[in-house]
Amino acid sequence: MLSGQKYYVSHVDNADALLVVARAEDIELKAFLVPTDAPAITTSPIEVEIVSPERQYSVFFDDVVPHFLAR
């Protein structure tokens, strides 16, 4: 399961899935594919002072079951 948070993630509102690279319990980096509509994901827009076409988000993972991609 994937728990934690990521800040300043672009295009969450346009994506079907997120590619998450995270450190696992065994200290190795692993890549996961997480659907953006997974029930254990919460997103929150971050207000930024620059004018930009894409919005930035905080993404919170609460015991998400991701698809394992690679080590």
Short mmCIF file of N, CA and C in Angstrom, two decimals:
data_model
loop_
_atom_site.label_atom_id
_atom_site.label_comp_id
_atom_site.label_asym_id
_atom_site.label_seq_id
_atom_site.Cartn_x
_atom_site.Cartn_y
_atom_site.Cartn_z
N MET A 1 0.84 -1.18 0.00
CA MET A 1 0.00 0.00 0.00
C MET A 1 0.88 1.24 0.00
N LEU A 2 0.34 2.30 -0.51
CA LEU A 2 1.07 3.56 -0.64
C LEU A 2 0.41 4.59 0.25
N SER A 3 1.20 5.14 1.17
CA SER A 3 0.70 6.20 2.06
C SER A 3 1.71 7.33 2.05
N GLY A 4 1.21 8.55 2.12
CA GLY A 4 2.08 9.71 2.15
C GLY A 4 1.49 10.84 1.33
N GLN A 5 2.35 11.76 0.93
CA GLN A 5 1.87 12.92 0.18
C GLN A 5 2.94 13.41 -0.78
N LYS A 6 2.49 14.08 -1.81
CA LYS A 6 3.38 14.73 -2.78
C LYS A 6 2.84 16.13 -2.99
N TYR A 7 3.76 17.09 -3.11
CA TYR A 7 3.39 18.49 -3.31
C TYR A 7 3.82 18.96 -4.68
N TYR A 8 3.12 19.95 -5.19
CA TYR A 8 3.40 20.56 -6.50
C TYR A 8 3.37 19.52 -7.61
N VAL A 9 2.23 18.86 -7.73
CA VAL A 9 2.00 17.89 -8.80
C VAL A 9 1.14 18.59 -9.85
N SER A 10 1.63 18.62 -11.08
CA SER A 10 0.90 19.28 -12.17
C SER A 10 -0.06 18.32 -12.85
N HIS A 11 -1.12 18.88 -13.40
CA HIS A 11 -2.07 18.19 -14.28
C HIS A 11 -2.83 17.03 -13.63
N VAL A 12 -2.96 17.04 -12.32
CA VAL A 12 -3.77 16.00 -11.67
C VAL A 12 -5.20 16.06 -12.18
N ASP A 13 -5.68 17.25 -12.48
CA ASP A 13 -7.05 17.40 -12.95
C ASP A 13 -7.24 16.92 -14.39
N ASN A 14 -6.15 16.68 -15.12
CA ASN A 14 -6.23 16.22 -16.51
C ASN A 14 -5.80 14.77 -16.71
N ALA A 15 -5.25 14.15 -15.69
CA ALA A 15 -4.65 12.82 -15.84
C ALA A 15 -5.60 11.71 -15.43
N ASP A 16 -5.42 10.55 -16.05
CA ASP A 16 -6.16 9.35 -15.66
C ASP A 16 -5.41 8.55 -14.61
N ALA A 17 -4.09 8.75 -14.55
CA ALA A 17 -3.25 8.02 -13.60
C ALA A 17 -2.02 8.86 -13.27
N LEU A 18 -1.42 8.55 -12.13
CA LEU A 18 -0.19 9.21 -11.69
C LEU A 18 0.93 8.20 -11.65
N LEU A 19 2.10 8.60 -12.09
CA LEU A 19 3.29 7.78 -11.94
C LEU A 19 3.97 8.27 -10.66
N VAL A 20 4.04 7.41 -9.66
CA VAL A 20 4.59 7.78 -8.36
C VAL A 20 5.87 6.99 -8.14
N VAL A 21 6.95 7.71 -7.87
CA VAL A 21 8.20 7.06 -7.51
C VAL A 21 8.38 7.30 -6.02
N ALA A 22 8.49 6.21 -5.26
CA ALA A 22 8.53 6.32 -3.80
C ALA A 22 9.52 5.32 -3.22
N ARG A 23 10.01 5.66 -2.06
CA ARG A 23 10.91 4.76 -1.34
C ARG A 23 10.06 3.75 -0.58
N ALA A 24 10.35 2.49 -0.78
CA ALA A 24 9.60 1.41 -0.15
C ALA A 24 10.18 1.10 1.23
N GLU A 25 9.52 0.22 1.96
CA GLU A 25 9.98 -0.16 3.30
C GLU A 25 11.40 -0.71 3.28
N ASP A 26 11.76 -1.37 2.19
CA ASP A 26 13.11 -1.93 2.11
C ASP A 26 14.12 -0.92 1.57
N ILE A 27 13.79 0.36 1.60
CA ILE A 27 14.65 1.48 1.24
C ILE A 27 14.90 1.59 -0.27
N GLU A 28 14.35 0.74 -1.08
CA GLU A 28 14.53 0.84 -2.53
C GLU A 28 13.50 1.79 -3.12
N LEU A 29 13.89 2.48 -4.19
CA LEU A 29 12.93 3.28 -4.93
C LEU A 29 12.14 2.37 -5.85
N LYS A 30 10.84 2.60 -5.90
CA LYS A 30 9.97 1.82 -6.76
C LYS A 30 9.02 2.75 -7.47
N ALA A 31 8.56 2.34 -8.65
CA ALA A 31 7.61 3.13 -9.42
C ALA A 31 6.25 2.46 -9.37
N PHE A 32 5.21 3.27 -9.19
CA PHE A 32 3.84 2.77 -9.09
C PHE A 32 2.97 3.57 -10.03
N LEU A 33 1.96 2.94 -10.58
CA LEU A 33 0.94 3.61 -11.37
C LEU A 33 -0.33 3.65 -10.53
N VAL A 34 -0.84 4.85 -10.29
CA VAL A 34 -2.00 5.02 -9.42
C VAL A 34 -3.10 5.76 -10.19
N PRO A 35 -4.26 5.14 -10.38
CA PRO A 35 -5.37 5.84 -11.04
C PRO A 35 -5.79 7.06 -10.22
N THR A 36 -6.06 8.16 -10.89
CA THR A 36 -6.42 9.38 -10.17
C THR A 36 -7.79 9.29 -9.51
N ASP A 37 -8.60 8.30 -9.91
CA ASP A 37 -9.91 8.15 -9.28
C ASP A 37 -9.92 7.08 -8.18
N ALA A 38 -8.73 6.65 -7.75
CA ALA A 38 -8.65 5.67 -6.66
C ALA A 38 -9.31 6.26 -5.41
N PRO A 39 -10.07 5.46 -4.67
CA PRO A 39 -10.82 6.00 -3.53
C PRO A 39 -9.96 6.54 -2.39
N ALA A 40 -8.72 6.14 -2.29
CA ALA A 40 -7.88 6.56 -1.18
C ALA A 40 -6.96 7.73 -1.53
N ILE A 41 -7.26 8.43 -2.64
CA ILE A 41 -6.47 9.60 -3.04
C ILE A 41 -7.30 10.86 -2.81
N THR A 42 -6.66 11.85 -2.22
CA THR A 42 -7.28 13.16 -2.04
C THR A 42 -6.37 14.19 -2.69
N THR A 43 -6.94 15.12 -3.43
CA THR A 43 -6.15 16.18 -4.03
C THR A 43 -6.64 17.53 -3.53
N SER A 44 -5.70 18.47 -3.47
CA SER A 44 -6.03 19.81 -3.03
C SER A 44 -5.24 20.80 -3.89
N PRO A 45 -5.91 21.74 -4.56
CA PRO A 45 -5.18 22.70 -5.38
C PRO A 45 -4.31 23.61 -4.52
N ILE A 46 -3.16 23.98 -5.06
CA ILE A 46 -2.25 24.90 -4.39
C ILE A 46 -2.34 26.24 -5.12
N GLU A 47 -2.61 27.28 -4.38
CA GLU A 47 -2.64 28.61 -4.97
C GLU A 47 -1.20 29.09 -5.17
N VAL A 48 -0.87 29.47 -6.39
CA VAL A 48 0.45 30.00 -6.70
C VAL A 48 0.29 31.41 -7.23
N GLU A 49 1.33 32.21 -7.08
CA GLU A 49 1.24 33.61 -7.47
C GLU A 49 1.58 33.85 -8.93
N ILE A 50 2.12 32.87 -9.62
CA ILE A 50 2.44 33.07 -11.03
C ILE A 50 1.24 32.67 -11.88
N VAL A 51 1.12 33.27 -13.04
CA VAL A 51 0.05 32.92 -13.97
C VAL A 51 0.56 31.76 -14.81
N SER A 52 -0.17 30.65 -14.77
CA SER A 52 0.26 29.44 -15.47
C SER A 52 -0.98 28.69 -15.95
N PRO A 53 -0.91 28.07 -17.12
CA PRO A 53 -2.09 27.34 -17.61
C PRO A 53 -2.39 26.07 -16.83
N GLU A 54 -1.40 25.49 -16.15
CA GLU A 54 -1.69 24.29 -15.38
C GLU A 54 -1.73 24.62 -13.89
N ARG A 55 -2.58 23.90 -13.19
CA ARG A 55 -2.71 24.08 -11.74
C ARG A 55 -1.78 23.13 -11.03
N GLN A 56 -1.36 23.51 -9.85
CA GLN A 56 -0.52 22.67 -9.00
C GLN A 56 -1.39 22.09 -7.89
N TYR A 57 -1.06 20.86 -7.48
CA TYR A 57 -1.87 20.18 -6.47
C TYR A 57 -0.99 19.53 -5.42
N SER A 58 -1.55 19.38 -4.24
CA SER A 58 -1.03 18.46 -3.23
C SER A 58 -1.84 17.18 -3.39
N VAL A 59 -1.16 16.05 -3.36
CA VAL A 59 -1.84 14.76 -3.50
C VAL A 59 -1.55 13.95 -2.25
N PHE A 60 -2.59 13.44 -1.62
CA PHE A 60 -2.46 12.66 -0.39
C PHE A 60 -2.89 11.22 -0.67
N PHE A 61 -2.05 10.29 -0.29
CA PHE A 61 -2.29 8.86 -0.49
C PHE A 61 -2.56 8.23 0.88
N ASP A 62 -3.71 7.61 1.05
CA ASP A 62 -4.08 6.99 2.32
C ASP A 62 -4.31 5.50 2.10
N ASP A 63 -3.24 4.73 2.17
CA ASP A 63 -3.27 3.27 1.94
C ASP A 63 -3.84 2.93 0.57
N VAL A 64 -3.30 3.56 -0.45
CA VAL A 64 -3.69 3.30 -1.84
C VAL A 64 -3.07 1.99 -2.29
N VAL A 65 -3.83 1.21 -3.01
CA VAL A 65 -3.31 -0.02 -3.59
C VAL A 65 -2.91 0.31 -5.04
N PRO A 66 -1.60 0.53 -5.29
CA PRO A 66 -1.16 0.92 -6.63
C PRO A 66 -0.85 -0.30 -7.49
N HIS A 67 -0.62 -0.05 -8.77
CA HIS A 67 -0.10 -1.07 -9.67
C HIS A 67 1.41 -0.96 -9.63
N PHE A 68 2.10 -2.03 -9.28
CA PHE A 68 3.56 -2.03 -9.21
C PHE A 68 4.12 -2.01 -10.62
N LEU A 69 5.07 -1.12 -10.90
CA LEU A 69 5.66 -1.03 -12.23
C LEU A 69 7.10 -1.53 -12.26
N ALA A 70 7.95 -0.98 -11.40
CA ALA A 70 9.37 -1.32 -11.51
C ALA A 70 10.09 -1.02 -10.20
N ARG A 71 11.32 -1.54 -10.12
CA ARG A 71 12.20 -1.23 -8.99
C ARG A 71 13.23 -0.25 -9.42
#
